[in-house]
Amino acid sequence: MVFLSWLARLRSSSVPSFYSSCSRRNSIFRKHSRALLLSTPTEAASSDHQRNVSRILSSWAYSLLPMALAASAGAVFIQSQNKPSLCDASNIDHRIGDKDSTGYEVKGSYQKVPQELIDELKAICQDNITMDYEERYFHGTPQHSFHKAVNVPDVVVYPRSSEEVSKIVKSCNDHKVPIVPYGGATSIEGHTLSPNGGVCIDMTQMNHVKALNIEDMDVVVEPGIGWMELNEYLEPYGLFFPLDPGWAWSYHWRDVCYSLLWIFSCEVVLANGEIVKTASRARKSAAGYDLTRLLIGSEGTLGVITEVTLRLQKIPQSSVVAMCNFPTIKDAADVAIATMLSGIQVSRVELLDEVQVKAINLANGKTLPEVPTLMFEFVGTEAYSLEQTLIVQKIASEHNGSDFVFAGDPEAKKELWKIRKEALWACFAMEPNYEAMITDVCVPLSRLAALISVSKQEIDASPLVCTVIAHAGDGNFHTLVLFDPKQEEQRTEAERLNHFIVHAALSMDGTCTGEHGVGTGKVKYLEEELGMEALRTMKKIKGALDPNNIMNPGKLIPPHVCF
């Protein structure tokens, strides 16, 4: 009875879903993107074009797979090409990701792409190339990213095969022109910025399933295929790829933390144009260096990923989705930790703070209690799923939990998870004209409650609107801070909150990013987290694989690192 009453509240809204409106805008973009691709090149966009760009930028419902975004990176770091093993402090650009930098606008050293290279790219890509300003602006402006750049790509290419990518990269390397691999456009730490201009390689046309191995439960795919498209393809075979971008805020799936668990091997085009296969399809291997993890986690700084082999799972026989309210966010975090320590195999544990729930109510006309909320999913047999649900209900009741509801009916489960999937859109509905600073950190599970508590105290005292969502099962949480980009004091306050949360996580033996990646936004924290020797090692690897520094220059490695 409690659940039926709660579900009725959930469905009572006559207000159109903000998520649905975003999906409609995404359809508009998909309809017109080919027209933009073949547009006549211009150097400046009209005001109408700018409005179109803004509309397009608000749409990103069809997130690509983690490996597509693992190849998505781009910013700026100009190092001496004459002495790649040395670092002259006088030549360091401290504006870009240095440990002492405070700015968010990435300034580059722009050099016009030579016409000879443009001609070579046209010969390789035929019609799949554009120099249209709107399209270049779209590719050079990450959606919902706090970070900006002074330039955009000079040209965008849309390869159709690994061979085309190889030829594109080799030509760029010969001319020493920067490359920005581009996937789902959801890199919020500046991964797809092009402050040096250069060539953006959009991988979305490479979107095919190349091989499905049912008995081995793996699939070989190109990086441009969408998560939803892949699972629609797999469903008739009783299989699915279990990483739902909706549970991870959709925008950040370059995610090493998750994706490496599900990727056996990948095919990568290196800076010299060579095509490398990193591993076999075997589920275990001790043969050589783990190139798969190295390249998937490189944010496009070492190569362009053109193919991946993914681990699949059988579609669960049964699943139960549950939801529970708490008086404080610490109570909610404590339940998440206690659940994991109990040994229960929880498929998902998501925590929403009271501000996030308020945003969902506002955006969708719901009447959910505006208190910290936990959401769970349990999978297995019908009896097992129900048993685990009841155990967690008891744990929640011991930590001041209330209004515990659960559902096994497919439509009811979909309605419950819709709350989580619409979370980001709902935040923007609170302040439609604001931008967002979205950050994530991760700590050992035992420190999650302490980190969220101290972070909440700081953000609740801020004049800005801030929400918190945590993947509470692995110690990872996200903060979204809304601010008016026209007011410098608000932008500074957003950055201050980000800085506070990151250093709080580092002080608890955590990381500055659990999922989103480094980009240009988090490089300034890496020395404190990893130490200079680790960063020098990374720079040596970068120098060996990309001596001309064309692959997403400026990513991962802070500019002050020398060896």
Coordinates of C-alpha atoms in Angstrom, one line a residue:
M1 CA 0.0 0.0 0.0
V2 CA 2.9 2.4 0.9
F3 CA 4.5 1.7 -2.5
L4 CA 1.3 2.2 -4.5
S5 CA 0.7 5.5 -2.8
W6 CA 4.3 6.5 -3.4
L7 CA 4.1 5.4 -7.1
A8 CA 0.9 7.4 -7.5
R9 CA 2.8 10.5 -6.3
L10 CA 5.6 9.8 -8.8
R11 CA 3.2 9.5 -11.7
S12 CA 0.9 12.4 -10.8
S13 CA 2.7 15.1 -12.7
S14 CA 1.2 16.9 -15.6
V15 CA 4.4 18.8 -16.1
P16 CA 6.4 17.6 -19.1
S17 CA 9.6 15.8 -18.2
F18 CA 12.7 17.9 -18.6
Y19 CA 14.5 14.8 -19.7
S20 CA 12.0 14.2 -22.5
S21 CA 12.5 17.7 -23.8
C22 CA 16.2 17.2 -23.9
S23 CA 15.6 14.0 -25.8
R24 CA 13.5 15.9 -28.4
R25 CA 16.3 18.4 -28.8
N26 CA 18.7 15.5 -29.3
S27 CA 16.5 14.2 -32.1
I28 CA 16.6 17.7 -33.8
F29 CA 20.4 17.6 -33.6
R30 CA 20.6 14.1 -35.1
K31 CA 18.3 15.2 -37.9
H32 CA 20.3 18.2 -38.9
S33 CA 23.9 17.1 -38.2
R34 CA 24.5 15.8 -41.7
A35 CA 23.4 19.1 -43.1
L36 CA 25.9 20.9 -40.9
L37 CA 28.6 18.4 -42.0
L38 CA 28.3 19.6 -45.6
S39 CA 27.8 23.3 -44.9
T40 CA 30.0 25.9 -46.6
P41 CA 32.9 26.9 -44.5
T42 CA 32.7 30.2 -42.7
E43 CA 34.9 32.0 -40.2
A44 CA 32.1 33.5 -38.1
A45 CA 28.7 32.3 -37.2
S46 CA 25.6 34.5 -37.4
S47 CA 23.5 35.1 -34.3
D48 CA 21.0 32.6 -35.5
H49 CA 23.7 30.0 -35.9
Q50 CA 24.9 30.8 -32.3
R51 CA 21.5 30.1 -31.0
N52 CA 21.4 26.8 -32.9
V53 CA 24.7 25.9 -31.4
S54 CA 23.4 26.6 -27.9
R55 CA 20.4 24.4 -28.5
I56 CA 22.6 21.6 -29.9
L57 CA 24.9 21.8 -26.9
S58 CA 22.0 21.1 -24.5
S59 CA 21.5 17.8 -26.1
W60 CA 23.5 14.7 -25.3
A61 CA 21.1 11.9 -24.4
Y62 CA 22.8 9.4 -26.6
S63 CA 26.1 8.9 -24.7
L64 CA 28.6 6.7 -26.3
L65 CA 30.5 3.8 -24.8
P66 CA 33.3 4.4 -22.3
M67 CA 35.9 3.5 -24.9
A68 CA 34.7 6.2 -27.2
L69 CA 35.2 8.8 -24.6
A70 CA 38.4 7.2 -23.5
A71 CA 39.6 8.4 -26.9
S72 CA 38.0 11.8 -26.3
A73 CA 40.5 14.4 -25.1
G74 CA 42.1 17.6 -26.2
A75 CA 43.7 20.7 -24.7
V76 CA 47.0 22.3 -24.9
F77 CA 50.6 21.7 -23.8
I78 CA 53.4 23.0 -26.0
Q79 CA 56.7 21.4 -25.1
S80 CA 60.1 21.8 -26.8
Q81 CA 60.3 19.5 -29.8
N82 CA 64.1 19.9 -30.0
K83 CA 64.6 18.5 -26.5
P84 CA 61.6 16.4 -25.7
S85 CA 63.4 14.9 -22.6
L86 CA 64.0 18.2 -21.0
C87 CA 61.8 20.9 -19.6
D88 CA 62.8 24.6 -19.6
A89 CA 60.8 26.3 -16.9
S90 CA 60.9 29.6 -18.8
N91 CA 58.8 27.9 -21.6
I92 CA 56.1 26.5 -19.3
D93 CA 52.6 27.9 -19.8
H94 CA 51.4 28.2 -16.3
R95 CA 47.9 29.1 -17.5
I96 CA 47.2 25.6 -18.5
G97 CA 46.7 23.0 -15.7
D98 CA 49.8 23.9 -13.7
K99 CA 49.5 23.2 -10.0
D100 CA 49.3 26.9 -9.2
S101 CA 46.8 27.7 -11.9
T102 CA 43.4 29.1 -11.0
G103 CA 41.9 30.0 -14.4
Y104 CA 39.3 28.0 -16.3
E105 CA 39.9 29.3 -19.8
V106 CA 42.6 27.3 -21.6
K107 CA 44.8 29.5 -23.8
G108 CA 46.7 27.9 -26.6
S109 CA 49.5 28.5 -29.1
Y110 CA 47.5 28.5 -32.3
Q111 CA 49.1 27.7 -35.7
K112 CA 47.0 27.5 -38.8
V113 CA 46.6 24.1 -40.3
P114 CA 48.5 24.0 -43.6
Q115 CA 46.5 23.7 -46.8
E116 CA 48.5 20.7 -47.8
L117 CA 47.2 18.8 -44.8
I118 CA 43.6 19.9 -45.6
D119 CA 44.0 18.5 -49.1
E120 CA 45.3 15.2 -47.7
L121 CA 42.4 14.9 -45.3
K122 CA 39.9 15.6 -48.1
A123 CA 41.5 12.8 -50.2
I124 CA 41.2 10.4 -47.2
C125 CA 37.8 11.3 -46.0
Q126 CA 36.0 12.4 -49.2
D127 CA 32.8 14.1 -48.1
N128 CA 33.2 13.2 -44.4
I129 CA 35.0 16.4 -43.5
T130 CA 33.9 19.9 -42.6
M131 CA 35.3 23.3 -41.9
D132 CA 31.9 24.8 -41.1
Y133 CA 32.2 27.1 -38.1
E134 CA 29.1 25.8 -36.3
E135 CA 30.3 22.3 -36.5
R136 CA 33.8 23.2 -35.4
Y137 CA 32.4 25.3 -32.5
F138 CA 30.2 22.4 -31.4
H139 CA 33.1 20.0 -31.3
G140 CA 35.4 22.5 -29.5
T141 CA 32.9 23.3 -26.8
P142 CA 32.4 20.5 -24.3
Q143 CA 28.8 20.2 -23.1
H144 CA 28.2 21.2 -19.4
S145 CA 31.9 21.8 -18.9
F146 CA 33.3 24.4 -16.5
H147 CA 36.3 24.8 -18.8
K148 CA 36.6 26.8 -22.0
A149 CA 39.2 27.4 -24.7
V150 CA 40.1 30.4 -26.8
N151 CA 40.1 28.3 -30.1
V152 CA 38.2 25.6 -31.7
P153 CA 39.3 22.9 -34.2
D154 CA 40.2 24.0 -37.7
V155 CA 38.7 21.0 -39.3
V156 CA 36.5 18.1 -38.2
V157 CA 36.8 14.7 -39.9
Y158 CA 34.5 11.7 -39.6
P159 CA 36.4 8.5 -40.4
R160 CA 34.6 5.2 -41.3
S161 CA 37.3 2.7 -40.6
S162 CA 40.5 2.0 -38.6
E163 CA 42.5 2.4 -41.9
E164 CA 41.1 5.9 -42.4
V165 CA 42.0 6.8 -38.8
S166 CA 45.5 5.5 -39.4
K167 CA 45.9 7.7 -42.6
I168 CA 44.5 10.8 -40.8
V169 CA 46.8 10.4 -37.8
K170 CA 49.9 9.7 -39.9
S171 CA 49.2 12.9 -42.0
C172 CA 48.7 15.0 -38.9
N173 CA 51.9 13.6 -37.4
D174 CA 53.9 14.4 -40.6
H175 CA 52.7 18.0 -40.4
K176 CA 52.9 18.1 -36.5
V177 CA 49.3 19.2 -36.2
P178 CA 47.4 18.5 -33.0
I179 CA 44.7 15.8 -32.9
V180 CA 41.6 15.8 -30.7
P181 CA 39.8 12.4 -30.7
Y182 CA 36.1 13.0 -30.1
G183 CA 33.4 10.6 -28.9
G184 CA 30.3 11.3 -26.9
A185 CA 31.0 15.0 -26.3
T186 CA 30.4 14.6 -22.6
S187 CA 33.9 15.3 -21.3
I188 CA 33.4 17.8 -18.6
E189 CA 37.0 18.4 -17.5
G190 CA 38.0 20.0 -20.8
H191 CA 38.9 16.7 -22.6
T192 CA 37.6 17.9 -26.0
L193 CA 38.9 21.4 -25.9
S194 CA 41.1 22.5 -28.9
P195 CA 42.9 25.6 -27.7
N196 CA 45.6 25.0 -30.3
G197 CA 43.1 24.4 -33.1
G198 CA 44.1 21.4 -35.2
V199 CA 42.1 18.4 -36.3
C200 CA 39.1 16.9 -34.5
I201 CA 38.6 13.2 -35.2
D202 CA 34.9 12.5 -34.6
M203 CA 34.4 8.7 -34.2
T204 CA 30.6 8.6 -34.3
Q205 CA 30.5 7.2 -37.8
M206 CA 32.3 4.1 -36.6
N207 CA 29.3 2.6 -34.8
H208 CA 29.1 -1.0 -35.9
V209 CA 29.1 -4.4 -34.0
K210 CA 31.9 -6.3 -35.7
A211 CA 31.5 -9.6 -33.9
L212 CA 29.3 -11.2 -31.3
N213 CA 30.6 -14.3 -29.5
I214 CA 27.6 -15.7 -27.6
E215 CA 29.3 -18.6 -25.9
D216 CA 32.2 -16.5 -24.8
M217 CA 29.9 -13.7 -23.7
D218 CA 31.9 -10.9 -25.4
V219 CA 31.3 -8.6 -28.3
V220 CA 33.7 -6.6 -30.6
V221 CA 32.5 -3.1 -31.4
E222 CA 33.6 0.2 -32.9
P223 CA 33.8 3.1 -30.5
G224 CA 30.9 5.1 -31.9
I225 CA 28.1 2.7 -31.0
G226 CA 25.8 3.9 -28.3
W227 CA 25.1 2.0 -25.1
M228 CA 21.4 1.8 -25.8
E229 CA 21.9 0.7 -29.4
L230 CA 24.3 -2.1 -28.3
N231 CA 21.9 -3.4 -25.6
E232 CA 19.0 -3.4 -28.1
Y233 CA 21.2 -5.5 -30.4
L234 CA 22.2 -7.9 -27.6
E235 CA 18.7 -8.4 -26.0
P236 CA 17.5 -11.1 -28.4
Y237 CA 20.5 -13.2 -27.4
G238 CA 19.8 -12.8 -23.7
L239 CA 22.9 -10.7 -23.1
F240 CA 23.6 -7.1 -22.2
F241 CA 26.5 -4.7 -21.6
P242 CA 25.9 -3.7 -17.9
L243 CA 27.3 -0.2 -17.8
D244 CA 24.4 2.2 -18.0
P245 CA 25.7 5.7 -18.5
G246 CA 22.5 7.0 -16.9
W247 CA 23.7 5.8 -13.6
A248 CA 27.0 7.7 -14.1
W249 CA 25.6 11.0 -15.1
S250 CA 25.9 10.1 -18.8
Y251 CA 28.5 12.7 -19.6
H252 CA 31.7 11.1 -18.3
W253 CA 32.1 7.7 -19.9
R254 CA 35.7 7.9 -20.6
D255 CA 35.5 6.2 -17.2
V256 CA 38.6 4.0 -16.4
C257 CA 37.2 3.0 -13.1
Y258 CA 34.3 1.1 -14.7
S259 CA 35.3 0.5 -18.3
L260 CA 38.5 -1.4 -17.6
L261 CA 36.6 -4.1 -15.8
W262 CA 34.7 -4.8 -19.0
I263 CA 37.2 -4.4 -21.7
F264 CA 39.4 -7.3 -22.8
S265 CA 41.3 -5.6 -25.5
C266 CA 41.3 -2.7 -27.9
E267 CA 42.6 -1.7 -31.3
V268 CA 44.4 1.6 -31.2
V269 CA 46.0 3.9 -33.8
L270 CA 49.2 5.3 -32.4
A271 CA 50.7 8.8 -33.2
N272 CA 52.7 7.5 -36.1
G273 CA 49.7 5.9 -37.7
E274 CA 50.5 2.3 -36.7
I275 CA 47.5 0.1 -35.7
V276 CA 48.1 -1.9 -32.5
K277 CA 46.0 -4.7 -31.0
T278 CA 46.6 -4.6 -27.2
A279 CA 45.5 -8.2 -26.2
S280 CA 43.6 -11.3 -27.2
R281 CA 40.0 -12.2 -26.3
A282 CA 41.0 -14.4 -23.4
R283 CA 39.5 -13.4 -20.1
K284 CA 42.8 -13.7 -18.4
S285 CA 46.3 -13.0 -19.6
A286 CA 49.8 -12.5 -18.1
A287 CA 51.4 -11.8 -21.5
G288 CA 53.4 -8.6 -21.6
Y289 CA 52.6 -5.1 -20.5
D290 CA 48.9 -4.4 -19.9
L291 CA 48.6 -2.1 -22.9
T292 CA 44.8 -2.2 -22.8
R293 CA 44.6 -0.4 -19.4
L294 CA 47.3 2.0 -20.4
L295 CA 45.7 3.1 -23.6
I296 CA 42.0 3.1 -22.4
G297 CA 43.1 5.2 -19.4
S298 CA 45.1 7.7 -21.4
E299 CA 42.3 10.0 -22.4
G300 CA 43.4 10.0 -26.0
T301 CA 46.9 11.2 -25.3
L302 CA 48.6 8.0 -26.5
G303 CA 46.3 6.9 -29.3
V304 CA 42.9 6.8 -31.0
I305 CA 40.8 3.8 -30.0
T306 CA 39.1 2.3 -33.0
E307 CA 37.8 -1.0 -31.7
V308 CA 37.1 -2.7 -28.3
T309 CA 36.2 -6.2 -27.1
L310 CA 33.7 -6.0 -24.3
R311 CA 32.7 -8.5 -21.6
L312 CA 29.0 -9.1 -21.5
Q313 CA 26.5 -10.5 -18.9
K314 CA 23.4 -12.6 -19.1
I315 CA 20.2 -10.6 -18.6
P316 CA 19.3 -11.2 -14.9
Q317 CA 16.4 -13.6 -14.3
S318 CA 14.9 -11.1 -11.8
S319 CA 15.7 -7.7 -10.3
V320 CA 14.3 -5.5 -7.6
V321 CA 14.6 -1.8 -7.3
A322 CA 14.3 -0.2 -3.8
M323 CA 14.3 3.4 -2.5
C324 CA 14.5 4.7 1.0
N325 CA 14.6 8.2 2.7
F326 CA 16.9 9.4 5.5
P327 CA 17.0 12.4 7.9
T328 CA 20.7 13.2 7.1
I329 CA 23.1 12.4 4.3
K330 CA 25.4 10.7 6.7
D331 CA 22.7 8.3 7.7
A332 CA 22.2 7.5 4.0
A333 CA 25.9 7.0 3.4
D334 CA 26.3 4.8 6.5
V335 CA 23.6 2.5 5.1
A336 CA 25.3 2.3 1.8
I337 CA 28.6 1.3 3.5
A338 CA 26.8 -1.2 5.9
T339 CA 25.1 -2.8 2.9
M340 CA 28.4 -3.3 1.1
L341 CA 30.0 -4.7 4.3
S342 CA 27.1 -7.2 4.7
G343 CA 28.3 -9.1 1.7
I344 CA 25.1 -8.4 -0.3
Q345 CA 25.8 -8.3 -4.0
V346 CA 24.1 -5.0 -4.8
S347 CA 24.0 -4.1 -8.5
R348 CA 23.6 -0.4 -7.9
V349 CA 23.6 2.0 -4.9
E350 CA 22.8 5.6 -5.7
L351 CA 22.6 8.4 -3.1
L352 CA 20.8 11.7 -3.8
D353 CA 20.9 14.6 -1.4
E354 CA 17.8 16.7 -0.5
V355 CA 18.7 19.5 -3.0
Q356 CA 18.9 17.0 -5.8
V357 CA 15.5 15.6 -4.9
K358 CA 14.1 19.1 -4.8
A359 CA 15.4 19.7 -8.3
I360 CA 13.7 16.5 -9.5
N361 CA 10.4 17.6 -8.0
L362 CA 10.7 21.1 -9.5
A363 CA 11.6 19.8 -13.0
N364 CA 9.0 17.0 -13.2
G365 CA 6.2 18.1 -10.9
K366 CA 6.8 15.3 -8.5
T367 CA 6.1 15.4 -4.7
L368 CA 8.9 13.2 -3.4
P369 CA 10.1 13.9 0.2
E370 CA 12.9 16.4 -0.1
V371 CA 15.4 14.5 2.1
P372 CA 18.5 12.4 1.4
T373 CA 17.5 9.3 -0.6
L374 CA 19.1 6.0 -1.4
M375 CA 18.3 3.8 -4.4
F376 CA 19.3 0.2 -4.8
E377 CA 19.0 -2.5 -7.4
F378 CA 19.3 -6.2 -6.5
V379 CA 19.6 -8.9 -9.2
G380 CA 19.5 -12.7 -9.3
T381 CA 16.7 -15.2 -9.0
E382 CA 13.3 -13.9 -7.9
A383 CA 13.7 -15.4 -4.4
Y384 CA 17.3 -14.1 -4.0
S385 CA 16.5 -10.6 -5.1
L386 CA 13.6 -10.3 -2.7
E387 CA 15.7 -11.8 0.2
Q388 CA 18.5 -9.2 -0.3
T389 CA 15.9 -6.4 -0.5
L390 CA 14.5 -7.4 2.9
I391 CA 17.9 -7.6 4.5
V392 CA 18.7 -4.1 3.3
Q393 CA 15.4 -2.8 4.5
K394 CA 16.4 -4.0 8.0
I395 CA 19.8 -2.3 7.7
A396 CA 18.1 0.9 6.7
S397 CA 15.7 0.8 9.6
E398 CA 18.6 0.6 12.0
H399 CA 20.0 3.8 10.5
N400 CA 16.9 6.0 10.7
G401 CA 15.6 5.0 7.3
S402 CA 12.0 5.5 6.4
D403 CA 9.5 5.1 3.5
F404 CA 11.3 2.0 2.2
V405 CA 9.7 1.0 -1.0
F406 CA 10.6 -1.6 -3.6
A407 CA 9.3 -2.8 -6.9
G408 CA 9.8 -5.9 -9.2
D409 CA 7.3 -4.9 -11.9
P410 CA 9.2 -3.7 -15.0
E411 CA 7.2 -0.5 -15.4
A412 CA 7.4 0.3 -11.7
K413 CA 11.2 -0.3 -11.8
K414 CA 11.5 2.0 -14.8
E415 CA 9.6 4.7 -13.0
L416 CA 11.9 4.5 -10.0
W417 CA 15.1 4.6 -12.0
K418 CA 13.7 7.4 -14.1
I419 CA 14.3 9.6 -11.0
R420 CA 18.0 8.9 -11.1
K421 CA 18.3 9.1 -14.9
E422 CA 16.7 12.6 -14.9
A423 CA 18.9 14.0 -12.1
L424 CA 21.3 16.1 -14.2
W425 CA 18.6 17.5 -16.4
A426 CA 16.6 18.4 -13.3
C427 CA 19.5 20.4 -11.9
F428 CA 19.7 22.6 -15.0
A429 CA 15.9 23.1 -14.7
M430 CA 16.5 24.8 -11.4
E431 CA 18.6 27.6 -13.0
P432 CA 18.1 27.3 -16.8
N433 CA 20.4 30.3 -17.6
Y434 CA 23.3 29.1 -15.4
E435 CA 26.3 27.0 -16.2
A436 CA 27.5 24.1 -14.1
M437 CA 30.7 23.1 -12.5
I438 CA 30.5 19.3 -12.2
T439 CA 33.1 17.5 -10.2
D440 CA 33.7 14.0 -8.9
V441 CA 36.0 12.5 -6.3
C442 CA 36.4 9.0 -4.8
V443 CA 37.6 7.8 -1.4
P444 CA 38.0 4.4 0.3
L445 CA 34.4 3.2 1.1
S446 CA 35.0 3.6 4.9
R447 CA 35.6 7.4 4.4
L448 CA 32.6 8.1 2.1
A449 CA 30.3 9.2 4.9
A450 CA 32.9 11.5 6.4
L451 CA 33.8 13.0 3.0
I452 CA 30.2 13.7 2.0
S453 CA 29.4 15.2 5.4
V454 CA 32.3 17.6 5.4
S455 CA 31.6 18.5 1.8
K456 CA 27.9 19.1 2.5
Q457 CA 28.7 21.5 5.3
E458 CA 30.8 23.6 2.9
I459 CA 28.4 23.6 0.0
D460 CA 25.3 24.2 2.1
A461 CA 27.0 27.3 3.5
S462 CA 27.6 28.5 -0.1
P463 CA 25.3 31.0 -1.8
L464 CA 25.3 28.9 -4.9
V465 CA 22.9 26.0 -5.7
C466 CA 24.7 22.7 -5.2
T467 CA 23.5 19.1 -5.5
V468 CA 25.2 15.8 -4.6
I469 CA 24.8 12.4 -6.1
A470 CA 27.0 9.5 -5.1
H471 CA 27.7 6.0 -6.5
A472 CA 27.7 5.0 -2.9
G473 CA 28.8 1.4 -3.5
D474 CA 32.3 2.4 -4.6
G475 CA 33.0 5.6 -2.6
N476 CA 32.5 7.9 -5.6
F477 CA 30.4 11.1 -5.5
H478 CA 29.6 14.0 -7.7
T479 CA 28.8 17.6 -6.9
L480 CA 27.0 19.9 -9.4
V481 CA 27.4 23.6 -8.7
L482 CA 25.2 26.1 -10.6
F483 CA 26.6 29.5 -11.2
D484 CA 26.0 32.6 -13.4
P485 CA 28.9 32.7 -15.9
K486 CA 28.4 36.5 -16.1
Q487 CA 29.3 37.0 -12.5
E488 CA 33.0 36.4 -11.8
E489 CA 32.4 36.0 -8.0
Q490 CA 30.1 33.1 -8.7
R491 CA 32.6 31.4 -11.0
T492 CA 35.3 31.9 -8.4
E493 CA 33.0 30.4 -5.7
A494 CA 32.3 27.4 -7.8
E495 CA 36.0 26.7 -8.3
R496 CA 36.6 27.2 -4.6
L497 CA 34.0 24.5 -3.7
N498 CA 35.6 22.2 -6.3
H499 CA 39.0 22.8 -4.7
F500 CA 37.7 22.2 -1.2
I501 CA 36.1 18.9 -2.1
V502 CA 39.1 17.6 -4.0
H503 CA 41.5 18.4 -1.2
A504 CA 39.1 16.8 1.3
A505 CA 39.2 13.6 -0.8
L506 CA 42.9 13.7 -1.1
S507 CA 43.3 14.1 2.6
M508 CA 41.3 10.9 3.1
D509 CA 43.6 8.9 0.8
G510 CA 41.2 9.4 -2.1
T511 CA 41.5 10.6 -5.7
C512 CA 40.7 13.9 -7.4
T513 CA 38.5 12.0 -10.0
G514 CA 36.9 8.6 -9.7
E515 CA 35.2 8.7 -13.2
H516 CA 35.4 12.0 -15.1
G517 CA 39.1 11.9 -15.8
V518 CA 41.8 14.5 -15.6
G519 CA 41.3 16.7 -18.7
T520 CA 42.6 20.2 -18.2
G521 CA 40.6 20.6 -15.0
K522 CA 42.2 18.1 -12.7
V523 CA 45.9 18.1 -13.8
K524 CA 46.8 20.6 -11.1
Y525 CA 46.0 18.0 -8.4
L526 CA 48.0 15.1 -9.8
E527 CA 51.3 15.9 -8.2
E528 CA 49.7 16.0 -4.7
E529 CA 47.9 12.7 -5.4
L530 CA 50.5 10.7 -7.3
G531 CA 53.8 12.3 -6.7
M532 CA 56.4 13.7 -9.1
E533 CA 58.1 10.4 -9.9
A534 CA 54.8 8.9 -11.1
L535 CA 54.2 11.9 -13.3
R536 CA 57.7 11.8 -14.7
T537 CA 57.1 8.1 -15.6
M538 CA 53.9 9.1 -17.4
K539 CA 55.7 11.8 -19.3
K540 CA 58.4 9.4 -20.5
I541 CA 55.7 7.1 -21.8
K542 CA 54.0 10.0 -23.6
G543 CA 57.3 11.1 -25.1
A544 CA 58.1 7.6 -26.4
L545 CA 54.7 7.0 -28.0
D546 CA 54.0 10.6 -29.2
P547 CA 57.4 12.4 -29.7
N548 CA 55.7 15.2 -31.7
N549 CA 53.1 15.7 -29.0
I550 CA 50.2 15.7 -31.3
M551 CA 47.8 13.4 -29.4
N552 CA 45.5 15.6 -27.3
P553 CA 48.4 17.7 -26.0
G554 CA 48.1 18.9 -22.5
K555 CA 46.1 15.9 -21.1
L556 CA 46.9 14.1 -17.9
I557 CA 50.4 15.4 -17.4
P558 CA 50.8 18.8 -15.8
P559 CA 53.0 21.2 -17.8
H560 CA 55.5 21.7 -14.9
V561 CA 56.6 18.0 -15.0
C562 CA 60.1 17.7 -16.3
F563 CA 62.4 14.7 -16.8

